[in-house]
XYZ file of C-alpha atoms in Angstrom:
307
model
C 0.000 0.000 0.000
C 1.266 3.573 -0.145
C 1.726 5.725 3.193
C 2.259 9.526 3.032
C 5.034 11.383 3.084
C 6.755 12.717 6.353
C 7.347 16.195 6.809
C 8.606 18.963 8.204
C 7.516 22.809 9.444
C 9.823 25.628 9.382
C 9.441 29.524 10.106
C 10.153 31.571 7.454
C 9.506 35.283 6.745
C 9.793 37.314 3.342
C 9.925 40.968 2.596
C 6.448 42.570 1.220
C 6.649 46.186 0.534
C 7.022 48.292 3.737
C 7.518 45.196 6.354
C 7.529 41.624 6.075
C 5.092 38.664 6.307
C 5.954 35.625 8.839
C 5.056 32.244 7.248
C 5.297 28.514 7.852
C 6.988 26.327 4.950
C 5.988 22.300 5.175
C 8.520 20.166 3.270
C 8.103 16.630 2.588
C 10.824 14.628 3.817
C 13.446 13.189 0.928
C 12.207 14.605 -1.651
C 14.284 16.646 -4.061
C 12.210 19.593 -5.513
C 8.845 19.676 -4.562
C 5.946 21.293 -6.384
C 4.802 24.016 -4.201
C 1.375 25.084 -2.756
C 0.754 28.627 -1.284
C -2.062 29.460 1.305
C -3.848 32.677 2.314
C -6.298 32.585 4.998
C -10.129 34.721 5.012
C -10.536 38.268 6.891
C -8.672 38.903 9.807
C -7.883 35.512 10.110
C -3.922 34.551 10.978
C -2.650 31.047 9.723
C -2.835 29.306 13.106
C -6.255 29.291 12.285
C -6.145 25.834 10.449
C -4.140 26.677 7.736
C -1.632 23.747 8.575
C -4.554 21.455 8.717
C -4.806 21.724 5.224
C -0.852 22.436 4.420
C -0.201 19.015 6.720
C -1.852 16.971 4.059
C -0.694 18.835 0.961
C 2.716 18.010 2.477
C 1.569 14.515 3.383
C 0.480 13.949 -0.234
C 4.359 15.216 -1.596
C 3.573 19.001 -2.413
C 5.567 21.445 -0.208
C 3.254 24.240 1.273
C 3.878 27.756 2.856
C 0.954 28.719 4.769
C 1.242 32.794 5.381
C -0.147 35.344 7.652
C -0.905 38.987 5.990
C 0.833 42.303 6.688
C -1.006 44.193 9.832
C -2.105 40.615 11.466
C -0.696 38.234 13.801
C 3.021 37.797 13.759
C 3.085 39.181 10.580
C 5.068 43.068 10.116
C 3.048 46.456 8.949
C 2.056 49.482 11.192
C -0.479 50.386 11.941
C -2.059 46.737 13.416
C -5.460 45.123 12.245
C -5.221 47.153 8.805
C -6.926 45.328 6.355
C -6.018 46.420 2.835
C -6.986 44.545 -0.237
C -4.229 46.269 -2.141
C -1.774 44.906 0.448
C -3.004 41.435 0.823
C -2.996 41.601 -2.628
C 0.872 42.775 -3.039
C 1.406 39.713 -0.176
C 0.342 37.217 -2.261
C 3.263 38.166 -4.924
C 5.484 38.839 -2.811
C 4.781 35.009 -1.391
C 4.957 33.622 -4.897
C 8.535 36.050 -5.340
C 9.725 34.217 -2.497
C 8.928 30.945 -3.799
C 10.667 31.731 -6.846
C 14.029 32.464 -4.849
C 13.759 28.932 -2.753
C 16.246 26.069 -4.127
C 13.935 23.610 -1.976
C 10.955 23.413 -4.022
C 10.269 23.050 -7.691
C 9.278 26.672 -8.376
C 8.337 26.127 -11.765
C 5.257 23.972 -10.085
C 3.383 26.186 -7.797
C -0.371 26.824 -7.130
C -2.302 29.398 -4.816
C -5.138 28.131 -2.353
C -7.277 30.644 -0.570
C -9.948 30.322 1.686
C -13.181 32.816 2.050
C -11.357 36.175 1.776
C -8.332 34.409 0.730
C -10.496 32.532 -1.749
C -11.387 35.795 -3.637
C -7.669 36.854 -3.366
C -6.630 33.248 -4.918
C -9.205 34.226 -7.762
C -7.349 37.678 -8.460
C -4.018 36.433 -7.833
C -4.214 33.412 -10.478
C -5.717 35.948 -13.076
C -2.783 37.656 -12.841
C -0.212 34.838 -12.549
C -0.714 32.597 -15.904
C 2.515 30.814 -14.775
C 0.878 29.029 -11.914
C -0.165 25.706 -12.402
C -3.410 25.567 -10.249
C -5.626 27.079 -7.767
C -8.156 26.501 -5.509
C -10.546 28.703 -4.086
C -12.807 27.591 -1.138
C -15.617 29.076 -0.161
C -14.224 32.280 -2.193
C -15.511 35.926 -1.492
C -16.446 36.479 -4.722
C -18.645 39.515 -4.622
C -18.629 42.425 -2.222
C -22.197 43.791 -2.655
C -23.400 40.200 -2.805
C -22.242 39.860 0.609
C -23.366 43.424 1.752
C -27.080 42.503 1.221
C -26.254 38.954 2.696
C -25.107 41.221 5.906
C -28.414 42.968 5.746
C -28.922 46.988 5.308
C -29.763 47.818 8.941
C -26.106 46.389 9.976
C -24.609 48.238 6.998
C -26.054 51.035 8.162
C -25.214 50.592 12.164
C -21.384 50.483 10.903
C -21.342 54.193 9.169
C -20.321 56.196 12.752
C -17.382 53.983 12.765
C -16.336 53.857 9.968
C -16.871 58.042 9.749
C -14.481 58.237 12.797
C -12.246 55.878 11.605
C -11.780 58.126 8.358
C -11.064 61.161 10.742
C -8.527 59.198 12.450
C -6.697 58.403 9.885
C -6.405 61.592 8.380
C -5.372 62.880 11.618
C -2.556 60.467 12.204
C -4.300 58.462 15.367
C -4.683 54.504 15.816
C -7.821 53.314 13.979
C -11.388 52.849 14.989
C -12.077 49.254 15.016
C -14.756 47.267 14.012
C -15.614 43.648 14.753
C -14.786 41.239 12.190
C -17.487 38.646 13.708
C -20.169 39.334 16.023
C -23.669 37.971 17.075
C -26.844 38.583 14.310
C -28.025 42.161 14.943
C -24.571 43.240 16.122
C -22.735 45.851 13.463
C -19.678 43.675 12.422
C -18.328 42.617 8.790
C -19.738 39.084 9.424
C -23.099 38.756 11.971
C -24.385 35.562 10.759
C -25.166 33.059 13.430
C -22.633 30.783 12.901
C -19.980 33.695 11.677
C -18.531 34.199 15.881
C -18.675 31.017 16.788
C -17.198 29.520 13.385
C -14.308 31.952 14.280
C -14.094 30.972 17.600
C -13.847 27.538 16.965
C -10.913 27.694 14.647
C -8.592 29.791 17.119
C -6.167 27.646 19.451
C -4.872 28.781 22.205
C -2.393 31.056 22.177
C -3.573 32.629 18.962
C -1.903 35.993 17.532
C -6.002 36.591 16.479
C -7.982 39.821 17.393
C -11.578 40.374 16.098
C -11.259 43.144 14.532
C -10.123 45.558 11.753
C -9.740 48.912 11.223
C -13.158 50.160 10.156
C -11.993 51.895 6.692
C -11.751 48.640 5.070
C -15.998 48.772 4.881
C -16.267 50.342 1.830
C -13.663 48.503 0.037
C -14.928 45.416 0.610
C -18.066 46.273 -0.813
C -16.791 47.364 -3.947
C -14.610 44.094 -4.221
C -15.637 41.968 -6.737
C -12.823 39.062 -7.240
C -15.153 36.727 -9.063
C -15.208 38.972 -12.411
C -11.265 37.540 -12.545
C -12.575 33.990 -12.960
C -12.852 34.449 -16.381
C -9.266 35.486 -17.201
C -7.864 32.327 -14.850
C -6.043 29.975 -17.333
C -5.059 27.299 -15.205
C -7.388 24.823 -13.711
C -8.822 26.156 -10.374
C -11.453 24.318 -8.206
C -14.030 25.866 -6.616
C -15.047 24.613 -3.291
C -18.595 26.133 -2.318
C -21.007 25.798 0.629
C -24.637 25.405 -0.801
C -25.783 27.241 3.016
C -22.915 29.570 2.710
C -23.833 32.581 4.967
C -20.888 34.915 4.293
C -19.947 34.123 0.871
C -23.422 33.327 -1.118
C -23.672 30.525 -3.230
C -25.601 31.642 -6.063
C -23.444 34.525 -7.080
C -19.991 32.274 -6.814
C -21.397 29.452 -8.861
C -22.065 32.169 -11.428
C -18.331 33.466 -11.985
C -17.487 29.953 -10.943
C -18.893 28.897 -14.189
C -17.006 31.143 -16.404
C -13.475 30.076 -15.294
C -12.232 28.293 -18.966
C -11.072 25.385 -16.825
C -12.961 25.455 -13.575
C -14.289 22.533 -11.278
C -16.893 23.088 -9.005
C -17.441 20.763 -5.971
C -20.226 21.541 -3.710
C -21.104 20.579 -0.248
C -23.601 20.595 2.339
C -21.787 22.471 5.065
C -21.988 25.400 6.383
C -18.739 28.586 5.737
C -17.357 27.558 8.770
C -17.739 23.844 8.487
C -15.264 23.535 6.225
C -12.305 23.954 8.797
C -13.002 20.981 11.254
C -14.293 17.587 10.962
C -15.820 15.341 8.317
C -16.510 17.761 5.958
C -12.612 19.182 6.167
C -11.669 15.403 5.412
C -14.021 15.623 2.202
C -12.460 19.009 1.234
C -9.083 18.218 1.994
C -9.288 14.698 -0.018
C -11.225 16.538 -2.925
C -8.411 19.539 -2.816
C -5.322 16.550 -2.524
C -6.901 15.129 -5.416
C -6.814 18.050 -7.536
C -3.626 19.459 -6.559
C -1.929 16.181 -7.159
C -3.596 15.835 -10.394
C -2.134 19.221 -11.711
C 1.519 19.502 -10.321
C 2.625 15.725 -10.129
C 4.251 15.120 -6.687
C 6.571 12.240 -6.010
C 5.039 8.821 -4.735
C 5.291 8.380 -1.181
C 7.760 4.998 -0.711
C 5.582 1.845 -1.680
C 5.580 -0.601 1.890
C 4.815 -4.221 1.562
């Protein structure tokens, strides 16, 4: 039968415009040149927040993974904290795929992108603009910023405008930023107040995490006008889309559409909630689905045949 690989987790950090982003690189043991998978979390969220549940396997399956935390967030560099910039996540993903490029440990002309919910949008974007990657994979993608405005609901739009007024004062007068919750309870102003949206983020923090709910309220407007799905179309490489039929943050309907004009696109669907798709069965399903792919597209090495 075959067994996976071994493998093993270093630190790493790379240079991204102003500061630097602190990452984790998985290696599978004794193998010489790796393809490479990189992975960018959803809003706010830092890579301890099951990340290397899914880079574990990748590197289990013979694909080397670095699994990175944005600028402003967690461990990562960038001033001031809890700044969430699209343009900057943006510029982290390159420089993450730069810094593959420089690494004589992996393969680097085999790499693919995987994001996740925010990340999933940015994986879009990023593989639009990167024809040299091999593959992506998108999973539960942001794919439309007004889509998920009217998912949020007008009244909780509307109960985030005084802070996101002060927070534009406050940034024009030098001071820290006013802060808005990234999840909160239904009712509550926050980016995400479905009912599952706190306690899905909850339940993927460990303890000891570098995570704070919240972001610097300026970001509101932005994230509206985001719109990552219109890149499907340009994506030349085979990308799989992973959606959530009950998806509460990132609807369903919308995705499938710019899912469906991706020239080489998969869609998988399942019947799990956003936040499901961290933990249990249905992260085995995903992360079996997603090995599948990836293997299919960049070719690992065979993990050592046993008797």
């Amino acid at each position: 039968m075959t067994t996976a690989h071994s493998f093993t987790r270093q630190d790493i950090t790379f240079p991204s415009g102003d500061s630097t982003c602190a990452g984790w690189l998985y290696l599978p043991t004794g193998v010489t040149s790796p393809p490479v998978v990189v992975l960018g979390h959803g809003l706010g969220a830092t890579r301890e927040m099951r990340l290397d549940a899914f880079a574990e396997r990748f590197a289990q399956a013979g694909i080397a993974a670095v699994a990175f935390t944005y600028r402003h967030f967690g461990d990562s560099g960038g001033q001031p904290r809890q700044l969430l910039s699209i343009k900057r996540q943006l510029a982290d993903w390159d420089a993450a795929l730069a810094h593959v490029k420089t690494r004589p440990d992996v393969d680097r002309s085999r790499v693919a992108v995987w994001g996740s919910s925010f990340g999933g949008g940015h994986a879009i974007t990023v593989a639009s603009r990167h024809p040299e990657l091999r593959a992506a994979v998108a999973q539960c993608p942001f794919t439309d910023g007004l889509a998920s405005a009217l998912a949020l609901g007008p009244l909780a739009s509307l109960r985030m405008a005084p802070v996101l007024a002060r927070d534009l004062v406050t940034r024009v007068r030098g001071r820290a930023p006013a802060m808005v919750p990234i999840a909160s309870a239904p009712g509550s102003p926050a980016l995400m107040n479905a009912p599952d949206a706190l306690p899905g983020y909850q339940a993927l923090q460990p303890p000891g995490t570098t995570f704070r709910n919240e972001v610097a309220a300026r970001v509101i407007p932005t994230i509206a006008a985001y719109r990552p799905g219109r890149a499907a179309k340009k994506v030349t490489m085979p990308i799989l889309f992973c959606v959530s039929n009950t998806d509460s943050v990132t609807p369903p309907a919308q995705t499938l559409r710019y899912a469906g004009t991706a020239p080489r696109g998969e869609i998988k669907r399942y019947d799990a909630s956003h936040f499901d798709f961290y933990t249990g069965e249905t992260f085995e399903q995903l992360v079996r689905d997603q090995t599948e792919f990836l293997v299919l597209r960049l070719h690992p090495a065979p993990a050592v045949q046993t008797p």
